[in-house]
């Protein structure tokens, strides 16, 4: 049995490259739900789930209001709504003001997930050119979860993972490939 | 006990305190947002925990008023989600034209942009003059802004693009004039609009509506309150009346699922198929 209940991920500029790579070898048997905020370019707003489906055998969904998150599935935040997790592991969307100039905001996902899953949560922050997610990483750490940042030295855009690392709350600094392997290991460990 | 469990109790106590003391019922709001807003509010007022808000809330009405504002998320814009306006214009307006008069209810209208948006389209289709429009919210400050119809000029480029995508025919600028950093909407647009305070959690039905617009409000409620409010809308609509929700809201898997049929691809405009009486 996995020690964890869920994974949350955040990515911004350069995130597409990450998304189409890290789930390649995973499928529906993956033991955890994965909830993702990717700052979207308006261009591929609603196509993101369709694109990602070509690169993984996990189930890919656009997160919908009140849906229950389940293992083996990837939930993507819809454009222009914040995505938050409720204590009953359902999803809430909100129209609140932008946070860090972003909607959806990574901080909001990470913070709400930290309250729900505490030490059963893994939070992973990838490439990006702003500093959304740093507060969220702090919250995950505070509530006992595991925090991972993509290595700013190898990330396509270093600012976002860099500001997370600067908080001093990141447990593991991994390259994209290492994160991919880590996820694959989680997938096997469940047995 | 884990810290997040303690905080969960604190937030429940806060919402009970608010309900007991002021009658405002946030207990069935989607927790994550209420919790986030309460934490922010506590932090911004220099308090260390959500429970420290409780004594202040009990004794200090002004403090409570500020917290309510924090819970009322008035984010909105002109012609937000333009495709829903387009669908209304194409699929609902032709039916509304067949009635001698029409009544429209904007529930949770916030600062009113949605009301002016629809009013413009109603005018263009020759429907405005026979319409009575009720625009309600539980936030008086937001209603005041709505009554004035003065908005920041900043976002007008995007709004104009949305307006065109919504199927607007003449120039949007025909309906407002710009002054300093503001746009001021033509007051003829609110001639038939009644602005009123109405709280969806506690107040009753608005009768005999032909169209209820309630966008981006239900997402802030939990299932229980969503069902309650959807029943309220159902009871407020005439037979074959229309309900228009926000782009991420739906009646699927709710109590009223069988009382409406979906009329658009986006699944956010619904037509009531039961009688006016509650079955
Ligand atoms: C995000 S705004 C939506 C504005 C607009 N309908 C739109 O879609 O752009 C939500 C509004 O719902 C209002 N609201 C929240 N709870 C309410 C309640 N119980 N009764 C009436 N209005 C409420 C808030 O005050 C806020 O103005």
Coordinates of N, CA and C in Angstrom, one line a residue, chain B residues 110-209:
Chain B
X110 N -24.1 40.2 -8.6 CA -22.8 40.9 -8.2 C -22.9 42.4 -8.6
X111 N -21.9 42.9 -9.3 CA -21.9 44.3 -9.6 C -22.6 44.7 -10.9
X112 N -23.3 43.7 -11.4 CA -24.3 44.0 -12.5 C -23.9 43.9 -13.9
X113 N -22.7 43.6 -14.2 CA -22.2 43.5 -15.6 C -23.1 42.5 -16.4
X114 N -23.4 41.4 -15.8 CA -24.3 40.4 -16.5 C -25.6 41.0 -16.8
X115 N -26.2 41.9 -16.0 CA -27.5 42.5 -16.2 C -27.4 43.4 -17.4
X116 N -26.4 44.3 -17.4 CA -26.3 45.2 -18.6 C -26.0 44.4 -19.9
X117 N -25.3 43.3 -19.8 CA -25.0 42.5 -20.9 C -26.2 42.0 -21.6
X118 N -27.0 41.4 -20.7 CA -28.3 40.8 -21.3 C -29.2 41.9 -21.7
X119 N -29.3 43.0 -21.0 CA -30.2 44.1 -21.4 C -29.9 44.6 -22.8
X120 N -28.6 44.7 -23.1 CA -28.2 45.1 -24.4 C -28.7 44.2 -25.5
X121 N -28.6 42.9 -25.3 CA -29.0 41.9 -26.2 C -30.6 41.9 -26.3
X122 N -31.2 42.1 -25.2 CA -32.7 42.2 -25.2 C -33.2 43.4 -26.1
X123 N -32.5 44.5 -25.9 CA -32.8 45.7 -26.7 C -32.7 45.4 -28.1
X124 N -31.5 44.9 -28.5 CA -31.3 44.6 -29.9 C -32.3 43.7 -30.6
X125 N -32.9 42.8 -29.7 CA -33.9 41.9 -30.3 C -35.3 42.4 -30.1
X126 N -35.4 43.6 -29.6 CA -36.7 44.2 -29.5 C -37.5 43.6 -28.3
X127 N -36.8 43.0 -27.4 CA -37.5 42.3 -26.3 C -37.5 43.2 -25.0
X128 N -36.6 44.2 -25.0 CA -36.4 44.9 -23.7 C -37.7 45.5 -23.1
X129 N -38.4 46.1 -24.0 CA -39.6 46.9 -23.5 C -40.6 46.1 -22.8
X130 N -40.7 44.8 -23.2 CA -41.7 44.0 -22.5 C -41.1 43.2 -21.4
X131 N -39.9 43.5 -21.0 CA -39.2 42.7 -19.9 C -39.3 43.5 -18.6
X132 N -39.5 42.7 -17.5 CA -39.2 43.2 -16.2 C -38.0 42.3 -15.7
X133 N -37.0 43.0 -15.2 CA -35.8 42.3 -14.9 C -35.5 42.5 -13.4
X134 N -35.4 41.4 -12.7 CA -35.0 41.5 -11.3 C -33.5 41.1 -11.1
X135 N -32.8 42.0 -10.5 CA -31.3 41.7 -10.3 C -31.1 41.7 -8.8
X136 N -30.7 40.5 -8.3 CA -30.6 40.4 -6.9 C -29.2 39.8 -6.5
X137 N -28.8 40.2 -5.3 CA -27.6 39.7 -4.7 C -27.8 39.9 -3.2
X138 N -27.0 39.2 -2.4 CA -27.1 39.5 -0.9 C -26.0 40.5 -0.5
X139 N -25.3 41.1 -1.4 CA -24.2 42.0 -1.1 C -24.7 43.4 -1.6
X140 N -25.1 44.2 -0.6 CA -25.6 45.6 -0.9 C -24.6 46.5 -1.6
X141 N -23.4 46.3 -1.2 CA -22.3 47.2 -1.8 C -22.2 46.9 -3.3
X142 N -22.3 45.6 -3.6 CA -22.2 45.2 -5.0 C -23.5 45.7 -5.8
X143 N -24.6 45.6 -5.1 CA -25.9 46.1 -5.8 C -25.8 47.6 -6.0
X144 N -25.2 48.3 -5.1 CA -25.0 49.8 -5.3 C -24.2 50.1 -6.6
X145 N -23.1 49.3 -6.8 CA -22.4 49.5 -8.1 C -23.2 49.1 -9.3
X146 N -24.0 48.0 -9.1 CA -24.8 47.6 -10.2 C -25.8 48.7 -10.6
X147 N -26.4 49.3 -9.6 CA -27.4 50.4 -9.9 C -26.8 51.6 -10.6
X148 N -25.5 51.8 -10.4 CA -24.9 53.0 -11.0 C -24.4 52.6 -12.4
X149 N -24.0 51.4 -12.7 CA -23.6 51.0 -14.0 C -22.4 51.7 -14.5
X150 N -21.4 51.9 -13.6 CA -20.2 52.6 -14.0 C -19.0 51.6 -13.7
X151 N -18.3 51.3 -14.8 CA -17.2 50.3 -14.6 C -15.9 50.8 -15.1
X152 N -14.9 50.1 -14.7 CA -13.5 50.5 -15.1 C -13.3 50.3 -16.7
X153 N -12.6 51.2 -17.3 CA -12.4 51.1 -18.7 C -11.4 50.1 -19.1
X154 N -10.6 49.6 -18.1 CA -9.5 48.8 -18.3 C -9.7 47.6 -19.2
X155 N -10.8 46.9 -18.9 CA -11.1 45.6 -19.5 C -11.9 45.7 -20.8
X156 N -12.2 46.9 -21.3 CA -13.2 47.1 -22.3 C -12.8 46.4 -23.6
X157 N -11.6 46.3 -23.9 CA -11.2 45.6 -25.1 C -11.6 44.2 -25.2
X158 N -11.3 43.5 -24.1 CA -11.7 42.1 -23.9 C -13.3 42.0 -23.9
X159 N -13.9 42.9 -23.2 CA -15.4 42.9 -23.1 C -16.0 43.1 -24.5
X160 N -15.4 44.0 -25.3 CA -16.0 44.2 -26.6 C -15.8 43.0 -27.5
X161 N -14.7 42.3 -27.3 CA -14.5 41.1 -28.1 C -15.5 40.0 -27.7
X162 N -15.7 39.9 -26.4 CA -16.8 39.0 -25.9 C -18.1 39.4 -26.4
X163 N -18.4 40.7 -26.4 CA -19.7 41.1 -26.9 C -20.0 40.7 -28.3
X164 N -18.9 40.8 -29.1 CA -19.1 40.4 -30.5 C -19.3 38.9 -30.6
X165 N -18.5 38.2 -29.8 CA -18.6 36.7 -29.8 C -20.0 36.3 -29.3
X166 N -20.6 37.1 -28.4 CA -22.0 36.8 -27.9 C -23.1 37.1 -28.9
X167 N -22.7 37.7 -30.1 CA -23.7 38.0 -31.1 C -24.2 39.4 -31.1
X168 N -23.6 40.3 -30.4 CA -24.0 41.7 -30.4 C -24.0 42.2 -31.8
X169 N -24.9 43.1 -32.2 CA -25.0 43.5 -33.5 C -24.4 44.9 -33.7
X170 N -25.0 45.9 -33.0 CA -24.4 47.3 -33.2 C -23.1 47.4 -32.3
X171 N -22.6 48.6 -32.3 CA -21.3 48.8 -31.5 C -21.6 48.9 -30.1
X172 N -20.8 48.2 -29.3 CA -21.0 48.2 -27.8 C -20.9 49.6 -27.3
X173 N -20.1 50.4 -27.9 CA -19.9 51.8 -27.4 C -21.2 52.7 -27.6
X174 N -22.2 52.1 -28.3 CA -23.5 52.8 -28.4 C -24.2 52.8 -27.1
X175 N -23.8 51.9 -26.2 CA -24.5 51.8 -25.0 C -23.9 52.4 -23.7
X176 N -22.7 53.0 -23.9 CA -22.0 53.6 -22.8 C -21.3 54.8 -23.3
X177 N -20.9 55.7 -22.4 CA -19.9 56.7 -22.8 C -18.7 56.6 -21.8
X178 N -17.6 57.0 -22.3 CA -16.4 56.9 -21.5 C -16.1 58.3 -20.8
X179 N -15.7 58.2 -19.5 CA -15.4 59.4 -18.8 C -14.2 59.1 -17.9
X180 N -13.2 59.9 -18.0 CA -12.0 59.5 -17.2 C -11.6 58.1 -17.4
X181 N -11.5 57.3 -16.3 CA -11.1 55.9 -16.5 C -12.3 55.0 -16.4
X182 N -13.5 55.5 -16.7 CA -14.7 54.7 -16.5 C -15.5 54.7 -17.7
X183 N -16.4 53.6 -17.8 CA -17.4 53.6 -18.8 C -18.7 53.7 -18.0
X184 N -19.6 54.5 -18.5 CA -20.9 54.7 -17.8 C -22.0 54.3 -18.8
X185 N -22.7 53.2 -18.3 CA -23.7 52.7 -19.2 C -25.0 53.5 -19.2
X186 N -25.6 53.5 -20.4 CA -26.8 54.2 -20.6 C -27.9 53.8 -19.6
X187 N -28.5 54.8 -18.9 CA -29.4 54.5 -17.9 C -30.7 53.9 -18.4
X188 N -31.0 54.1 -19.7 CA -32.1 53.4 -20.3 C -32.1 51.9 -20.2
X189 N -30.8 51.4 -20.1 CA -30.7 49.9 -19.9 C -31.2 49.4 -18.6
X190 N -31.3 50.3 -17.6 CA -31.9 49.8 -16.4 C -33.3 50.3 -16.0
X191 N -33.9 50.9 -17.1 CA -35.3 51.4 -16.9 C -36.2 50.3 -16.3
X192 N -36.1 49.1 -16.9 CA -36.9 48.0 -16.4 C -36.3 47.0 -15.5
X193 N -35.2 47.5 -14.8 CA -34.5 46.6 -13.9 C -34.8 47.0 -12.5
X194 N -35.2 46.0 -11.6 CA -35.3 46.3 -10.2 C -34.2 45.6 -9.5
X195 N -33.4 46.3 -8.8 CA -32.3 45.8 -8.0 C -32.8 45.5 -6.6
X196 N -32.5 44.3 -6.1 CA -33.0 44.0 -4.7 C -32.1 43.1 -4.0
X197 N -32.1 43.2 -2.7 CA -31.3 42.3 -1.9 C -32.1 41.0 -1.7
X198 N -31.5 39.9 -2.0 CA -32.1 38.6 -1.9 C -31.0 37.6 -1.5
X199 N -31.3 36.9 -0.4 CA -30.3 35.9 -0.1 C -30.8 34.5 -0.4
X200 N -30.1 33.8 -1.3 CA -30.5 32.6 -1.8 C -30.6 31.5 -0.8
X201 N -29.9 31.6 0.3 CA -29.9 30.6 1.3 C -31.2 30.7 2.2
X202 N -31.7 31.9 2.3 CA -32.8 32.1 3.3 C -34.1 32.7 2.7
X203 N -34.0 33.4 1.6 CA -35.2 34.1 1.1 C -35.9 33.2 0.1
X204 N -37.2 33.6 -0.1 CA -38.1 32.7 -0.9 C -38.1 32.9 -2.4
X205 N -39.1 32.3 -3.0 CA -39.2 32.3 -4.5 C -39.6 33.7 -5.0
X206 N -39.1 33.9 -6.2 CA -39.5 35.1 -7.1 C -40.4 34.4 -8.1
X207 N -41.7 34.8 -8.1 CA -42.7 34.0 -8.9 C -42.6 34.2 -10.4
X208 N -43.1 33.2 -11.1 CA -43.5 33.4 -12.5 C -42.4 33.9 -13.5
X209 N -41.2 33.5 -13.3 CA -40.1 34.0 -14.2 C -40.1 33.2 -15.5

